């Protein structure tokens, strides 16, 4: 079981933890061109971690354990417990292979990448809130990866007139984007606090008045989302809805 220190405080960038388990496993990684490949990596599990694993629409944190660069972080669930495994290249970083359960190691994450991921994640939640208030839709999917972020919405009623006009009329798409951007910028100016709560063991994030179960890292208020650009709306056929792309400069 790994305690998720990043859920309690997303501004801890280095920490000492105890090794629980080490090993090797084949995982899927992406190369520079974003193409997937399989690689056998070493892994290390610690009693707690500041590394957010990949999941919930958010990428894994970047950083180091000892000298070893962490290539991937995943949350692996068994019936009894949850383990967060930090993967590294054991051929390059042979020192880390010597760690035994109980040894103390230093974990360090990249603060800039953490901040950028938090901005993308919070921006996705805020965008979902704004769009759900503007249209009869529900947000069904969020991709908060920097430079490829989007939120997908599905219509909650059977009236498809807006869907059809979105599909056919570029001017309507353009005006919709402009209108949503203005609404977003108002919320950014208001510097609305982002708060985290927990009830019935479910972690919840509230931004504006949207409360969502979420395990991600977030900014402390919406002023941190300055520079967010909502730039594309694409109708999606099945089920009827649309996808909105955004980026955080
Ligand atoms: Zn979330």
XYZ file of C-alpha atoms and ligand atoms in Angstrom:
250
model
C 0.000 0.000 0.000
C 1.378 3.413 -0.957
C 0.149 6.543 0.822
C -0.593 9.360 -1.617
C 1.242 12.358 -0.204
C 0.509 14.315 -3.417
C -3.218 14.177 -2.592
C -2.678 15.915 0.740
C -0.183 18.543 -0.402
C 0.592 19.038 -4.081
C 3.448 21.423 -3.263
C 5.844 18.927 -1.730
C 8.538 18.469 -4.351
C 11.015 16.284 -2.496
C 10.641 13.839 0.331
C 12.308 10.868 2.010
C 10.388 7.588 1.943
C 10.976 3.947 2.845
C 11.299 1.275 0.179
C 8.548 -1.355 0.391
C 9.137 -3.443 -2.705
C 11.356 -3.546 -5.807
C 11.292 -5.639 -8.968
C 11.180 -5.697 -12.760
C 8.231 -5.585 -15.077
C 7.489 -5.030 -18.767
C 5.538 -1.825 -19.347
C 4.405 0.333 -22.240
C 6.251 3.625 -22.730
C 6.053 6.340 -25.383
C 9.028 7.437 -27.489
C 9.799 11.064 -28.538
C 7.287 10.745 -31.374
C 4.601 9.544 -28.933
C 4.788 6.023 -30.368
C 4.268 3.212 -27.820
C 6.939 0.576 -27.184
C 7.399 -2.189 -24.601
C 10.334 -2.121 -22.198
C 11.348 -4.170 -19.182
C 11.909 -1.635 -16.407
C 12.919 -1.788 -12.792
C 10.281 -0.593 -10.332
C 10.346 0.665 -6.799
C 7.455 1.092 -4.395
C 7.782 3.329 -1.344
C 5.569 3.671 1.737
C 4.360 7.062 0.466
C 4.915 9.077 -2.682
C 4.800 12.598 -4.092
C 4.583 11.194 -7.657
C 1.095 11.415 -9.150
C 0.669 8.217 -11.200
C -0.701 8.346 -14.733
C -4.494 8.167 -14.602
C -7.690 10.172 -14.250
C -6.747 12.065 -17.412
C -3.480 13.283 -15.887
C 0.064 12.194 -16.826
C 2.553 10.798 -14.313
C 4.862 13.252 -12.591
C 8.434 13.504 -13.795
C 11.349 13.261 -11.414
C 13.944 11.095 -9.717
C 14.304 8.503 -6.990
C 17.883 8.748 -5.818
C 19.858 9.193 -9.065
C 17.394 7.305 -11.221
C 15.134 9.163 -13.594
C 11.558 7.923 -13.271
C 10.134 6.958 -16.673
C 6.583 6.117 -15.640
C 4.437 5.903 -12.510
C 1.387 3.668 -12.305
C -1.271 2.883 -9.742
C -1.791 -0.874 -9.572
C -4.754 -2.237 -7.682
C -5.184 -5.667 -6.186
C -8.256 -6.906 -4.300
C -6.638 -5.961 -0.969
C -4.559 -2.872 -1.650
C -3.194 -0.234 -3.992
C 0.417 0.115 -5.029
C 2.066 3.048 -6.764
C 5.041 1.780 -8.747
C 7.826 4.074 -9.981
C 9.558 2.676 -13.071
C 13.159 3.354 -14.101
C 15.755 2.043 -16.556
C 17.672 -0.577 -14.539
C 20.390 -0.842 -17.200
C 21.256 2.847 -16.765
C 20.713 3.252 -13.041
C 22.187 0.141 -11.481
C 22.549 1.727 -8.010
C 18.821 1.726 -7.383
C 18.726 -2.069 -7.853
C 20.572 -2.445 -4.579
C 17.732 -0.906 -2.561
C 16.085 -3.280 -0.127
C 12.736 -3.003 1.660
C 13.191 -0.649 4.614
C 15.930 1.442 2.925
C 15.343 5.186 2.841
C 15.299 6.938 -0.532
C 14.838 10.490 -1.725
C 11.969 11.234 -4.119
C 12.105 14.434 -6.177
C 9.555 15.639 -8.694
C 9.801 18.324 -11.382
C 7.914 21.308 -9.826
C 7.300 23.042 -13.164
C 5.751 19.970 -14.754
C 3.645 19.410 -11.601
C 2.372 22.998 -11.789
C 1.589 22.689 -15.485
C -0.313 19.390 -14.958
C -2.251 20.971 -12.063
C -3.188 23.945 -14.264
C -4.399 21.669 -17.070
C -6.412 19.546 -14.639
C -8.068 22.498 -12.861
C -8.756 24.205 -16.210
C -10.529 21.027 -17.387
C -12.793 21.029 -14.309
C -13.577 24.744 -14.683
C -14.300 24.357 -18.396
C -16.662 21.451 -17.620
C -18.530 23.642 -15.124
C -18.877 26.554 -17.559
C -20.004 24.395 -20.491
C -22.507 22.400 -18.403
C -24.093 25.684 -17.292
C -24.221 27.043 -20.858
C -25.654 23.959 -22.622
C -27.793 20.902 -21.776
C -24.728 18.651 -21.694
C -22.713 16.580 -19.245
C -18.938 16.269 -19.228
C -18.087 12.600 -19.752
C -14.338 12.571 -20.353
C -11.336 14.747 -19.603
C -7.863 14.550 -21.077
C -5.692 16.929 -19.041
C -2.363 16.066 -20.669
C -0.423 19.252 -21.507
C -0.632 20.141 -25.217
C -3.387 17.622 -26.007
C -6.052 18.560 -23.463
C -9.770 18.305 -24.133
C -13.098 17.754 -22.393
C -15.822 15.706 -24.080
C -19.502 16.524 -23.524
C -22.658 14.569 -24.334
C -26.104 16.118 -24.778
C -28.427 15.346 -21.905
C -31.635 15.964 -23.875
C -32.921 14.760 -27.205
C -33.052 18.187 -28.881
C -30.341 17.980 -31.516
C -30.830 21.417 -33.106
C -27.728 22.885 -31.439
C -25.744 19.770 -32.332
C -26.742 20.131 -35.995
C -25.904 23.827 -36.111
C -22.514 23.134 -34.511
C -21.849 20.577 -37.219
C -22.917 22.763 -40.110
C -22.017 26.299 -39.146
C -18.404 27.349 -38.598
C -19.574 30.769 -37.378
C -21.578 29.134 -34.564
C -18.524 27.112 -33.539
C -16.416 30.271 -33.562
C -18.965 32.241 -31.497
C -19.369 29.371 -29.022
C -15.608 29.280 -28.437
C -15.510 33.070 -28.006
C -18.392 33.035 -25.537
C -16.884 30.191 -23.481
C -13.488 31.919 -23.448
C -15.087 35.102 -22.077
C -16.890 33.155 -19.347
C -13.663 31.324 -18.491
C -11.671 34.578 -18.280
C -14.243 36.057 -15.860
C -13.702 33.069 -13.516
C -9.922 33.485 -13.822
C -10.194 37.163 -12.819
C -12.316 36.222 -9.793
C -9.482 34.031 -8.394
C -11.975 31.479 -7.069
C -10.406 29.122 -4.501
C -10.027 25.462 -5.461
C -10.716 23.291 -2.447
C -10.207 19.631 -1.650
C -12.421 17.671 0.722
C -12.976 14.050 1.591
C -16.157 12.267 2.563
C -16.859 8.519 2.702
C -13.245 8.028 1.603
C -13.928 9.844 -1.665
C -11.680 12.782 -2.433
C -13.557 15.680 -3.978
C -12.404 18.833 -5.736
C -14.563 21.930 -5.835
C -13.946 24.696 -8.339
C -16.474 27.483 -8.754
C -19.512 25.517 -7.514
C -18.683 22.271 -9.249
C -17.802 19.421 -6.884
C -16.229 16.375 -8.519
C -14.649 13.167 -7.233
C -11.043 13.446 -8.379
C -7.610 12.089 -7.462
C -5.646 14.692 -9.435
C -3.425 17.606 -8.499
C -4.875 21.114 -8.736
C -3.952 24.784 -8.460
C -5.017 26.742 -5.380
C -7.243 29.241 -7.190
C -8.506 30.019 -10.677
C -6.153 33.015 -11.117
C -3.472 30.368 -11.761
C -5.347 29.480 -14.955
C -4.481 32.811 -16.583
C -3.398 32.169 -20.171
C -5.790 29.271 -20.768
C -7.016 29.240 -24.339
C -10.173 27.436 -25.461
C -9.483 26.967 -29.135
C -11.559 24.246 -30.772
C -15.008 22.702 -30.583
C -15.662 19.567 -32.608
C -19.067 17.865 -32.857
C -18.971 14.170 -31.937
C -21.561 11.837 -33.412
C -21.867 8.876 -31.092
C -23.249 9.720 -28.636
C -24.214 13.223 -29.860
C -22.041 15.812 -28.203
C -18.837 17.727 -28.720
C -15.216 17.883 -27.705
C -13.552 21.121 -26.627
C -9.795 21.497 -26.822
C -7.866 23.886 -24.594
C -4.309 24.746 -23.704
C -2.630 26.497 -20.771
C 0.179 28.830 -21.841
Zn -10.254 15.618 -12.044
